[in-house]
XYZ file of C-alpha atoms in Angstrom:
630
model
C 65.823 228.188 209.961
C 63.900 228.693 213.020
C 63.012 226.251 215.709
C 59.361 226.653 214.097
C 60.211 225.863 211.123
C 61.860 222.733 211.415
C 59.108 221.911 213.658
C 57.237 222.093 210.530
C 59.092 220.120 208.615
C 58.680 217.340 211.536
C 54.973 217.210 211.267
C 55.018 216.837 207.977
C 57.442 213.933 207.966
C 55.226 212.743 210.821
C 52.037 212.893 207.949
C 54.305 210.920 205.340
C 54.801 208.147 207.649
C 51.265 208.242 208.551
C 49.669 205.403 210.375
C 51.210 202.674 209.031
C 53.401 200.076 210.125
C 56.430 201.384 210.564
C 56.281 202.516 213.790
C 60.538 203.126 213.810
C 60.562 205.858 211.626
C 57.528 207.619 214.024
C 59.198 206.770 217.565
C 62.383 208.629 215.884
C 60.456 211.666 214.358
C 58.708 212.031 217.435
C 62.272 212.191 219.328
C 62.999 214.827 217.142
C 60.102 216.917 217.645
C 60.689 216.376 221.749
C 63.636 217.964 221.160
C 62.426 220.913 219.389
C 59.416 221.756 221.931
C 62.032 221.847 225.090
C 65.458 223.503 224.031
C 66.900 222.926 227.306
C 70.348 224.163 226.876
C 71.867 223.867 230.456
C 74.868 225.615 231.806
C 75.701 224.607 235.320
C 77.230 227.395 237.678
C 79.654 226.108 240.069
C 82.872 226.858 242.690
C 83.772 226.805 245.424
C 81.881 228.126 248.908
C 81.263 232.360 248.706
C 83.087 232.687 245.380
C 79.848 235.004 243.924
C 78.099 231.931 242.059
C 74.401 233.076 243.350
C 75.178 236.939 243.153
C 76.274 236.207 239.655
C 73.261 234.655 238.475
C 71.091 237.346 240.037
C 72.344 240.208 238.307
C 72.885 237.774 234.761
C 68.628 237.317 234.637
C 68.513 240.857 237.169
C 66.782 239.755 239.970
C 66.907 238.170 243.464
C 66.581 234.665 242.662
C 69.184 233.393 244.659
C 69.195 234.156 248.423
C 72.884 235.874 248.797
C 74.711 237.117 252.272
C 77.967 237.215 254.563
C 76.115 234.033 256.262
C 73.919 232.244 253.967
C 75.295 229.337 251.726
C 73.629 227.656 249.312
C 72.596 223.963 250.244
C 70.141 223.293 247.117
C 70.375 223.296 243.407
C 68.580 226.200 241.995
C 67.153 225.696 238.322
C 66.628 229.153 236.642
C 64.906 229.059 233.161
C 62.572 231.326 231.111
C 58.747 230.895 231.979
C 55.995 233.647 232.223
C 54.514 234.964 234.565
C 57.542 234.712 237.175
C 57.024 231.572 239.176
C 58.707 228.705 241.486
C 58.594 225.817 241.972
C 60.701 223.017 244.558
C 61.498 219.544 242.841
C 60.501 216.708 245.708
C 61.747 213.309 245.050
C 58.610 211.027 245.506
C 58.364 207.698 248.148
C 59.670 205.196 245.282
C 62.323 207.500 244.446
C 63.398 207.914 248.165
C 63.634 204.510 248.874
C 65.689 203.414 246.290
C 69.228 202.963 246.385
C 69.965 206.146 243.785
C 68.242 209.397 243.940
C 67.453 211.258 240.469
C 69.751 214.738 240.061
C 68.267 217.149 239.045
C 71.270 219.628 237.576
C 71.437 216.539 235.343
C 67.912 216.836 234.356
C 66.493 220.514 234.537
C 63.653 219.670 233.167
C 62.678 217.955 236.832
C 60.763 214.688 236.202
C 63.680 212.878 237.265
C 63.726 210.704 233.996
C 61.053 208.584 235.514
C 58.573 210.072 236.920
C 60.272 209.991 239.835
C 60.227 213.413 240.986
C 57.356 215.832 241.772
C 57.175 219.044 241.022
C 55.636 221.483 244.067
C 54.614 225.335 243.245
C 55.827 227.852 245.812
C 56.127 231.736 246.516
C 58.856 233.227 245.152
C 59.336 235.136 249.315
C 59.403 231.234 250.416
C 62.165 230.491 248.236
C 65.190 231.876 250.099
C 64.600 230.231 253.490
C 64.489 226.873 251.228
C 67.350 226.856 249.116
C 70.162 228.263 251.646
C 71.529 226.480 254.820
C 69.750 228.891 257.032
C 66.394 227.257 256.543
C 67.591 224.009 254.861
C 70.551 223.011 256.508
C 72.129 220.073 254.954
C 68.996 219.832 253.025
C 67.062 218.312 255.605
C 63.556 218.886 253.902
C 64.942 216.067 251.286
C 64.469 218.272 248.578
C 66.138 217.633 244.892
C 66.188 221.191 243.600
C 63.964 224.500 243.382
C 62.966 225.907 239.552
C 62.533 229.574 239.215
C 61.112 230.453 236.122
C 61.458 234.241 235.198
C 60.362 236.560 232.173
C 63.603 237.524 231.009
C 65.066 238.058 227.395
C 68.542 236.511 227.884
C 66.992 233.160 229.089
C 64.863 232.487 225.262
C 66.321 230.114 223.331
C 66.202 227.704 225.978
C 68.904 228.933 228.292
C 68.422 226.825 231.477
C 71.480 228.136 234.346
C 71.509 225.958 237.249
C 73.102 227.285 240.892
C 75.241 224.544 242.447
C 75.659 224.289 246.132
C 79.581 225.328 246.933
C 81.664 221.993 246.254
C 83.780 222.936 249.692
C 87.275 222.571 248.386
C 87.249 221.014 245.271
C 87.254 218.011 247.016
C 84.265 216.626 249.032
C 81.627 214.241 248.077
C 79.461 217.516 246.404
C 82.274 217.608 243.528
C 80.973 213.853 242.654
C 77.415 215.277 242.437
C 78.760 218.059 240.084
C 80.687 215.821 237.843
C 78.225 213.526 237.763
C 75.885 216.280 236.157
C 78.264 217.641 233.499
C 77.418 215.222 230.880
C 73.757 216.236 230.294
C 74.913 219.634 230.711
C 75.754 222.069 227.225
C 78.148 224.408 229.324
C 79.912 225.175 232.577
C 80.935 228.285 234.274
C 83.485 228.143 237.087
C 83.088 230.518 239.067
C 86.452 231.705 241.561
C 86.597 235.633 243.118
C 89.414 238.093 242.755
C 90.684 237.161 246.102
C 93.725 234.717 244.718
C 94.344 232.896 241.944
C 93.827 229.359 241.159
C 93.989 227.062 243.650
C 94.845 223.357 243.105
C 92.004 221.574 243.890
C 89.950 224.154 241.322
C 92.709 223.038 238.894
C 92.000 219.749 239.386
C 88.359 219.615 239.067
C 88.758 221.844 235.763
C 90.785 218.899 234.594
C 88.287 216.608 235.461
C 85.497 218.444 233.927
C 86.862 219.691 230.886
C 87.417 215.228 230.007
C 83.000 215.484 230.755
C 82.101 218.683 228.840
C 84.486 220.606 226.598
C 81.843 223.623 226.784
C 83.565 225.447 229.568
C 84.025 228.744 230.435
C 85.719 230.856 233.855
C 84.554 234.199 235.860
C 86.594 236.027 237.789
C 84.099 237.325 240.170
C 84.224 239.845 242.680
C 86.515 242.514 240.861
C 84.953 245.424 242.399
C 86.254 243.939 245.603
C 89.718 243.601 244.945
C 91.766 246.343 243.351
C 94.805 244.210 242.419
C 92.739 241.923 240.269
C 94.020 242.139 237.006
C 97.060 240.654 238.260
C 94.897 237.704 239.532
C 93.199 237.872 236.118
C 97.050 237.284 234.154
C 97.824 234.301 237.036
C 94.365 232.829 236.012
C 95.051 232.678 232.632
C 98.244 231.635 232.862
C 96.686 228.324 234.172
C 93.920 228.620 231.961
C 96.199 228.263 229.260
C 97.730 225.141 230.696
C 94.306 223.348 230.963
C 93.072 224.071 227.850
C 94.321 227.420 225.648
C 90.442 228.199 224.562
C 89.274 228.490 228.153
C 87.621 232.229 227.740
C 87.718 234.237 231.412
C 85.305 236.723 231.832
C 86.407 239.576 234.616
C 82.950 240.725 236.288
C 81.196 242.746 239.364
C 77.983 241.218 239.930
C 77.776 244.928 242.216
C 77.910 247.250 239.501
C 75.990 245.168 237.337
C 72.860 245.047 239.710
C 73.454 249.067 240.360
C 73.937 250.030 236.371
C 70.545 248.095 235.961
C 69.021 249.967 238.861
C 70.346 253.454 237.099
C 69.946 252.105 233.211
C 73.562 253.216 233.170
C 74.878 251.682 230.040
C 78.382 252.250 230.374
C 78.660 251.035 234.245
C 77.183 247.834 232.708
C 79.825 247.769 230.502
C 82.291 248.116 233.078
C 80.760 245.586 235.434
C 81.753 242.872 232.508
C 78.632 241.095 231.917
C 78.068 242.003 228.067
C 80.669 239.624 227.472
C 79.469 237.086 229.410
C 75.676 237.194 227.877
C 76.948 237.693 224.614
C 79.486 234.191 225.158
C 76.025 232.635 226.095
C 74.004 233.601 223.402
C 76.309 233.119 220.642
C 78.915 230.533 221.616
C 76.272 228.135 223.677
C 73.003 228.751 223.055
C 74.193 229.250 219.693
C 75.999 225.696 218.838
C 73.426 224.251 220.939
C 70.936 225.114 218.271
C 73.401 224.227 215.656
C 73.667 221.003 216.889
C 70.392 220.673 217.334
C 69.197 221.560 213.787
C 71.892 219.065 212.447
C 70.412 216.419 214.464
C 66.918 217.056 213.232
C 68.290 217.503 209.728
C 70.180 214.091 209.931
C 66.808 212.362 211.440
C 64.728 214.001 208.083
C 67.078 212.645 205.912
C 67.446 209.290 207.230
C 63.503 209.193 207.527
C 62.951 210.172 203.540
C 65.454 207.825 202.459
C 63.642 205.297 203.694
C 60.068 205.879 202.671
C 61.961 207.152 198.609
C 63.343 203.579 198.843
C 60.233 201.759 199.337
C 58.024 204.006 196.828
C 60.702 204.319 194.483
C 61.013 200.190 194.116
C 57.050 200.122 193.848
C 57.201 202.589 191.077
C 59.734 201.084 189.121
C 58.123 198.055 189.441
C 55.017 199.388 187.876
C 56.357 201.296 185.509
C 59.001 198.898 184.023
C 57.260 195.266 184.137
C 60.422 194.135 182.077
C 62.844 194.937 184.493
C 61.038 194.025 187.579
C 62.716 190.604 187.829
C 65.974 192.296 187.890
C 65.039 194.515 190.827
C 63.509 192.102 192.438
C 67.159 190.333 192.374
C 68.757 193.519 193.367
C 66.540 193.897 196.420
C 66.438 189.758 197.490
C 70.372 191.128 197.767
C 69.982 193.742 199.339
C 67.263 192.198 201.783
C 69.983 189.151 202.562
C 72.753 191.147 203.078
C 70.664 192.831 205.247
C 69.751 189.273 206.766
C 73.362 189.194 207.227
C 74.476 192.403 208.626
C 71.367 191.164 211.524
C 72.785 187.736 211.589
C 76.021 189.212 212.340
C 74.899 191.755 214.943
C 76.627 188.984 217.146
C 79.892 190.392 216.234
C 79.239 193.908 217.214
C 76.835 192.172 220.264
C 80.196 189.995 221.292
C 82.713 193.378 220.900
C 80.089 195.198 223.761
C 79.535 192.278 225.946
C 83.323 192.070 225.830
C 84.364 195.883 226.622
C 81.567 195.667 229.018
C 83.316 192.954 231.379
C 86.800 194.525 231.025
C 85.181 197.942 231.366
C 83.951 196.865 234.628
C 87.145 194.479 235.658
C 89.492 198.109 234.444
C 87.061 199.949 236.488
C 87.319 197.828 240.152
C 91.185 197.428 239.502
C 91.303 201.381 239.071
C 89.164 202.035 241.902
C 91.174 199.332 244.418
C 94.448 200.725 242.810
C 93.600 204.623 243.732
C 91.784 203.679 247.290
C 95.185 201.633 248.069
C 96.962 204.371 247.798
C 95.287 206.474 249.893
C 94.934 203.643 252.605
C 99.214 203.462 252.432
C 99.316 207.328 252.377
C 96.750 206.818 255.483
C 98.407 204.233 257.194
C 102.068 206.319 257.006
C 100.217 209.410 258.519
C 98.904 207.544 261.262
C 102.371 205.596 262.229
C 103.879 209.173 262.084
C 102.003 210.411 265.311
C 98.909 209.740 267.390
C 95.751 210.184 265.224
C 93.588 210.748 268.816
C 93.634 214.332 268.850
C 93.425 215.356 265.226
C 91.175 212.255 264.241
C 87.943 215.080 263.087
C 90.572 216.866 260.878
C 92.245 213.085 259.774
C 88.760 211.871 258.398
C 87.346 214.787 256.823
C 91.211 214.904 254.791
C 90.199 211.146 254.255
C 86.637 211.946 253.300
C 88.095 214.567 250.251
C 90.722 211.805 249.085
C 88.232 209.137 248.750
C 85.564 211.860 246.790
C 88.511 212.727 244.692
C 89.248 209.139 243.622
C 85.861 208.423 243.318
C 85.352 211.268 240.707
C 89.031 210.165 239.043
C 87.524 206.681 238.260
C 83.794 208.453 237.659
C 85.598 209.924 234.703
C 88.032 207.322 233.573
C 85.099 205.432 233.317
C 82.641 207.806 231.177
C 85.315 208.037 228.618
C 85.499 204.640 228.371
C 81.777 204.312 228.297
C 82.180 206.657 225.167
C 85.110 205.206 223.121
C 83.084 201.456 223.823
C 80.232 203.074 222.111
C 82.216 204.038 219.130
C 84.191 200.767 218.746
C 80.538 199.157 218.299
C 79.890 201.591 215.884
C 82.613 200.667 213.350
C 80.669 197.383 212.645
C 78.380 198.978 210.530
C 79.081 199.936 207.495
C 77.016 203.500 207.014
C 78.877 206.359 206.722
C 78.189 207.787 209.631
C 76.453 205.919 212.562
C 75.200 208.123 215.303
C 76.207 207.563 218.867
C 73.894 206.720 221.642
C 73.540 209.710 224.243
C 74.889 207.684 227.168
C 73.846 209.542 230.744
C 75.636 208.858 233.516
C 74.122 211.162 235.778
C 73.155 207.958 238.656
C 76.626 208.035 240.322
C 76.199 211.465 241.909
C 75.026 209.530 244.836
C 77.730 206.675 244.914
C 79.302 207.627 248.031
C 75.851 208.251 249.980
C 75.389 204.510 251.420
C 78.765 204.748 253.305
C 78.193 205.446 256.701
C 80.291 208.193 258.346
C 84.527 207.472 259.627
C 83.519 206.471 263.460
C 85.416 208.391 266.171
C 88.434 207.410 267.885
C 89.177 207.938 271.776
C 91.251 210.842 272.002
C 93.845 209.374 274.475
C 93.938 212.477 276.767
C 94.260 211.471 279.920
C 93.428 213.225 283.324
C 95.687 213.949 286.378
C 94.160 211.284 288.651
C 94.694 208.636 285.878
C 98.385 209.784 285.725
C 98.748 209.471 288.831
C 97.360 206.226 289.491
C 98.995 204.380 286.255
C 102.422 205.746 288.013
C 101.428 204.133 291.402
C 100.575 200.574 290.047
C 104.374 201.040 288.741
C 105.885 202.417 291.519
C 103.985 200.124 293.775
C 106.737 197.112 292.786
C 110.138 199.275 293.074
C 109.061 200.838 296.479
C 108.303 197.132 298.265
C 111.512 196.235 296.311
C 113.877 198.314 296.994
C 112.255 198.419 300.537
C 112.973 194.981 301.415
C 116.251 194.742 299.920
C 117.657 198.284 302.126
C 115.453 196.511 305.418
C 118.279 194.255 305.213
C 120.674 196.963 306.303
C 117.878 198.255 308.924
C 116.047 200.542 307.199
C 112.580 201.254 307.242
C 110.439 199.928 304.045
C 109.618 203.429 303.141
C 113.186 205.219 302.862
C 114.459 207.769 300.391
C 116.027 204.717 298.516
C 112.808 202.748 298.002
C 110.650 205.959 297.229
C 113.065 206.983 294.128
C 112.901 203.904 293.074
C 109.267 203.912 292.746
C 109.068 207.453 291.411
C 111.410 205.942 288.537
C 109.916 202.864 287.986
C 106.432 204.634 288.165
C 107.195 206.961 285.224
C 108.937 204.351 283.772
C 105.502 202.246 283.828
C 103.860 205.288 282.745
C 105.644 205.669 279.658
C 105.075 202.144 278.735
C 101.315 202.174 279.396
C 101.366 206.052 277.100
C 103.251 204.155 274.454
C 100.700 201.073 274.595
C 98.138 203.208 274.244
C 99.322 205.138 271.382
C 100.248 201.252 269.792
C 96.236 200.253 270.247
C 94.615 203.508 268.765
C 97.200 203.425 265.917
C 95.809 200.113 265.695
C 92.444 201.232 265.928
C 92.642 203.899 263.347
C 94.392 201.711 260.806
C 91.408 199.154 261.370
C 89.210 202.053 260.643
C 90.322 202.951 257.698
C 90.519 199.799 256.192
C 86.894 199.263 256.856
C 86.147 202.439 255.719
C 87.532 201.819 252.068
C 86.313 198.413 251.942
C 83.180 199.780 252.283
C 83.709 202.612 249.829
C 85.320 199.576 247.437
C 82.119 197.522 247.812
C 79.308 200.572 247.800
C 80.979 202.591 244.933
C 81.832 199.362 243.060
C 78.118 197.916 243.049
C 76.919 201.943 241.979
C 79.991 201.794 238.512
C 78.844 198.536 238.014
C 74.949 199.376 237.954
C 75.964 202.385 235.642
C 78.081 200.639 233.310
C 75.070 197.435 233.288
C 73.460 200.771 232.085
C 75.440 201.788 229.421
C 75.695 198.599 228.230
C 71.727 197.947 227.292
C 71.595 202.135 226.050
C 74.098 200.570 223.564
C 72.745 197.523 223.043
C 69.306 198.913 222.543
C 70.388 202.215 219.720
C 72.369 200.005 217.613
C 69.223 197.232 217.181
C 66.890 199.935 216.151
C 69.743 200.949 213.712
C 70.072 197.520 212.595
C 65.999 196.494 212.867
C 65.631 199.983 211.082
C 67.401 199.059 208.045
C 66.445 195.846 207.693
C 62.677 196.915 207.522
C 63.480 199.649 205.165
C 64.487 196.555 202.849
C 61.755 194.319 203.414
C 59.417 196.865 202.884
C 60.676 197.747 199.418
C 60.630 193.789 198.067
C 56.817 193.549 199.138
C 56.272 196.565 197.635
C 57.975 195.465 194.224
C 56.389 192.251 194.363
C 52.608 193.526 194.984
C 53.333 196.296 191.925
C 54.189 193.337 189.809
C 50.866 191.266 190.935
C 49.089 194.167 190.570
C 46.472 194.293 187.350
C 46.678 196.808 184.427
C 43.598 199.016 185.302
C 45.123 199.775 189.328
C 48.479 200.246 187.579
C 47.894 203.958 186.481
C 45.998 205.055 189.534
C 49.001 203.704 192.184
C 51.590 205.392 189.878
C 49.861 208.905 190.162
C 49.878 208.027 193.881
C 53.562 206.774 194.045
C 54.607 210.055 192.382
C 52.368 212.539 194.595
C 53.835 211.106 197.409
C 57.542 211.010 196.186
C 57.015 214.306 195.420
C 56.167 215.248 198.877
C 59.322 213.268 200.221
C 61.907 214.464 197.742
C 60.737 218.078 198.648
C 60.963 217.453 202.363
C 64.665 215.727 201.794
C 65.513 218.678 200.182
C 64.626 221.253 203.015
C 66.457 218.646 205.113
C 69.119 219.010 203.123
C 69.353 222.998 203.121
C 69.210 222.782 206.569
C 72.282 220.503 207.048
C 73.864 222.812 204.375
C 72.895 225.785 206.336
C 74.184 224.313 209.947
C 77.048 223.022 208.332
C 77.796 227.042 206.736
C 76.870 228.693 210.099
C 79.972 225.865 211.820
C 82.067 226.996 208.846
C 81.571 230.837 209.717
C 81.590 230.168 213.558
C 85.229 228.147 213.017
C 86.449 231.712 210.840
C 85.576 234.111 213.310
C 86.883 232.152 216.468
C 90.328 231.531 214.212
């Protein structure tokens, strides 16, 4: 069943609620039909700096969207979807947005409104793109831009497909790989992207660990083969730890080259060669294809949910008028019903007490895991700097800092989604439906943690010139020469002899060693002071951005499992007014409201049923999907 379709099938539940009161049942059709009209299925591209990433999605949609050369990097997220005519577009965040403490992220929402309102969307010329996007003519993003959106014409981006460039994440293990992560959970798929050059490295290891916890939807490119001839020996190593992370990982050799020149020739079988049928055929079956699954079983489930509801209410109203007799009886049945409803709301403290609860030792795990990982690297810090004098390599010292804390960071960043998750579905087993859906909990607000710490400041050197040498040897030497001088004028000699001049030029370099190894003392001082402020700042800026996140997940919770609850409950209500009115209601309006009743239950049993073939249908497309992958 098409997207259409079950469009369809939306409006028409939307007519069966109709405009009456139960204004639940509407706000969650109309969710569903959201859904439907923007199929966003987002794959993220990212990697490390000049791994191919931009070249890569050029030739996958086969054209220059993103600016690629020896010297250009890319320093903004670029957001290509389908759209026609060809357009652009550069995401701005507004005033509001800027002056807050957290910034919206756009490669967690593509669809560039910032989940607020907060961002606003400014149409460009494709030519102007380029100088925007790459550190050329944005470096370090100093326009304050959130991300560009191309929008292109091109077949393999229907269905939805939304591929989003990354900026390079420089090593694995700066402060952009907590921007990245922080994106993965409102993204559908990931490609890592790492050339034929070597294999793996350990930092890409790493943050394949970390993301594969996020998104399970990931898939590697081995880009760059053209390049390299030895790189199916790179492609076995790659696999090799492929197979380590996760034994499904798929790795896709390609030549971004050859594909851009076999589309320039229509050469079919250089295509082939370059690698990228497999690639657009593992997006259009395996992602844009369970994306749709997934999203026709969510519709499906939201139909069926909705029906059952409105049968339960017309079905107790017909009853009612159809069998006076047993309309006490029902009426019992439902007062039950509608009190143990009173009690599953009455009890909603339980499953209220169980979040408030995982909430606080959420957030009391989550400072002792961030304090436990930052002391660490402040020991491992601390041990470095004892070990020599942190002067002259302080620039290389606090960008290795930098990348420890970022890596932490992200280590706790996803420590503390999964928790997020299992918290959800601990509240979840206080219900007592079959199967309770789980709230969609975004965490995409802690790509920014790390941007209110202000930079490591520098540390004097310690170099010191020849005249400073010299005169730090004098002021010792001063003391042995008078001395040594007076003590040999005892014997006649003059104050200045050879005896009293060694003894200065000893003493003096005696002195100067001293005042070197006092100096080396006070900046290993000063650098251990340094860092300590510089985690306690991290501690108390990264803390207050988990803690604002998890205050988040905590009402997201709070909030989906009331309507669940509220939803119920009404369902119930609804059906012992509706029993009670049918048995008030006089003999002649009898006949008329039962031709009604069963008109309209005719209407909802027939749209349960299409839900129902199209659960049965997702459900046989998983079945056939899970046969051909085994």
């Amino acid at each position: 069943m098409t997207a259409g379709q079950l469009a369809k099938l939306v409006e028409q539940g939307l007519q069966l609620v109709g405009a009456g009161d139960r204004e639940d049942l509407r706000r969650r059709l109309g969710q569903a039909m959201v859904r439907l009209q923007d199929p966003s299925i987002r794959v993220i591209v990212v990697g490390e700096f000049k791994q191919g990433k931009s070249k890569l999605i050029n030739a996958l949609v086969n054209a220059p969207v993103c600016p690629v050369d020896d010297d250009i990097a890319t320093s903004l997220p670029t957001i290509v979807r389908y759209g026609e005519p060809a357009s652009a577009a550069v995401l701005v965040p507004t005033a509001d947005n800027q002056a807050g403490n957290q910034a919206a992220n756009p490669a967690a929402n593509p669809a560039g409104d910032g989940g607020d309102g907060s961002i606003e969307r400014r149409p460009i010329e494709l030519s102007e793109l380029p100088a925007l996007v790459s550190e050329q003519g944005n470096p370090g993003n100093s326009r304050k831009l959130a991300a560009a959106e191309v929008c292109l014409p091109r077949r393999v981006l229907t269905g939805g497909l939304t591929i989003i460039d990354s900026p390079g994440v420089g090593g694995m293990g700066s402060t952009h790989t907590l921007t990245t992560l922080t994106a993965l959970p409102t993204a559908d798929a990931m490609l890592l992207v790492s050339d034929a050059s070597q294999e793996y490295t350990e930092p890409e290891l790493r943050f394949l660990r970390q993301a594969m916890r996020i998104t399970p939807s990931v898939a590697a490119v081995l880009s760059k083969t053209d390049l390299y001839p030895d790189w199916r020996r790179v492609e076995e190593l790659d696999r090799n730890h492929l197979d380590q992370v996760a034994p499904d990982i798929p790795l896709f050799p390609l030549s971004a080259d050859l594909r851009l020149e076999a589309s320039r020739l229509q050469d079919a079988e250089l295509n082939a060669e370059s690698g990228f049928p497999a690639l657009v055929s593992h997006l259009r079956n395996d992602i844009v294809g369970k994306a749709q699954r997934l999203q026709r079983r969510s519709v499906s489930q939201d139909l069926l949910s909705v029906t059952e509801n409105l049968r339960l209410s017309l079905q107790s109203e017909l009853d009612a008028l159809e069998n006076p007799d047993g309309t006490p009886q029902m009426l019992a049945a439902l007062e039950q019903a509608k009190t143990e409803a009173d009690e599953l709301r009455k009890r909603s403290a339980r499953w209220q007490l169980t979040l408030s609860d995982g909430i606080n030792d959420l957030i009391a795990d989550m400072e002792y895991d961030l304090r436990d990982r930052l002391r660490r690297i402040q020991r491992e810090a601390e041990n470095a700097i004892d070990q020599g004098d942190p002067g002259p390599v302080w620039t290389q010292f606090s960008a290795w800092l930098e990348e420890c804390v970022a890596a932490a960071v992200s280590d706790t960043f996803v420590w503390t989604s999964e928790r997020s998750q299992w918290l959800a579905a601990q509240v979840a087993e206080h219900f007592a439906a079959d199967e309770v859906s789980l709230p969609v909990l975004h965490v995409s607000d802690s790509g920014d943690a790390l941007d209110p710490v202000d930079q490591m400041p520098g540390l004097d050197p310690g170099r010191v010139n020849p005249i400073q040498k010299v005169l730090i040897g004098m002021r010792g030497s001063y003391g042995g020469v008078l001395m040594f001088g007076l003590l040999t004028g005892i014997f006649g000699m003059a104050l200045i002899n050879p005896l009293s001049v060694g003894a200065g030029l000893l003493l003096g370099r005696k002195a100067y060693r001293e005042d070197k190894e006092t100096r080396l003392k006070r900046r290993q001082g000063e650098a251990k002071a340094l860092v300590r402020r510089q985690l306690d700042d991290v501690t108390f800026q990264v803390g207050k951005q988990l803690k604002d996140r998890l205050r988040l997940v905590q009402r997201t919770i709070r909030d989906h499992f009331t309507e669940i609850a509220d939803e119920y409950h009404r369902s119930l209500s609804d059906s012992v007014a509706a029993a009670q009115k049918a048995a008030n209601s006089y003999a002649q309006e009898k006949e008329g409201r039962i031709r009604d009743i069963r008109a309209e239950l005719k209407r909802v049993d027939a749209l349960h049923r299409a839900a129902e073939a199209v659960a049965a249908e997702v459900a046989a497309a998983g079945t056939r999907t899970a046969a051909g992958v085994g």
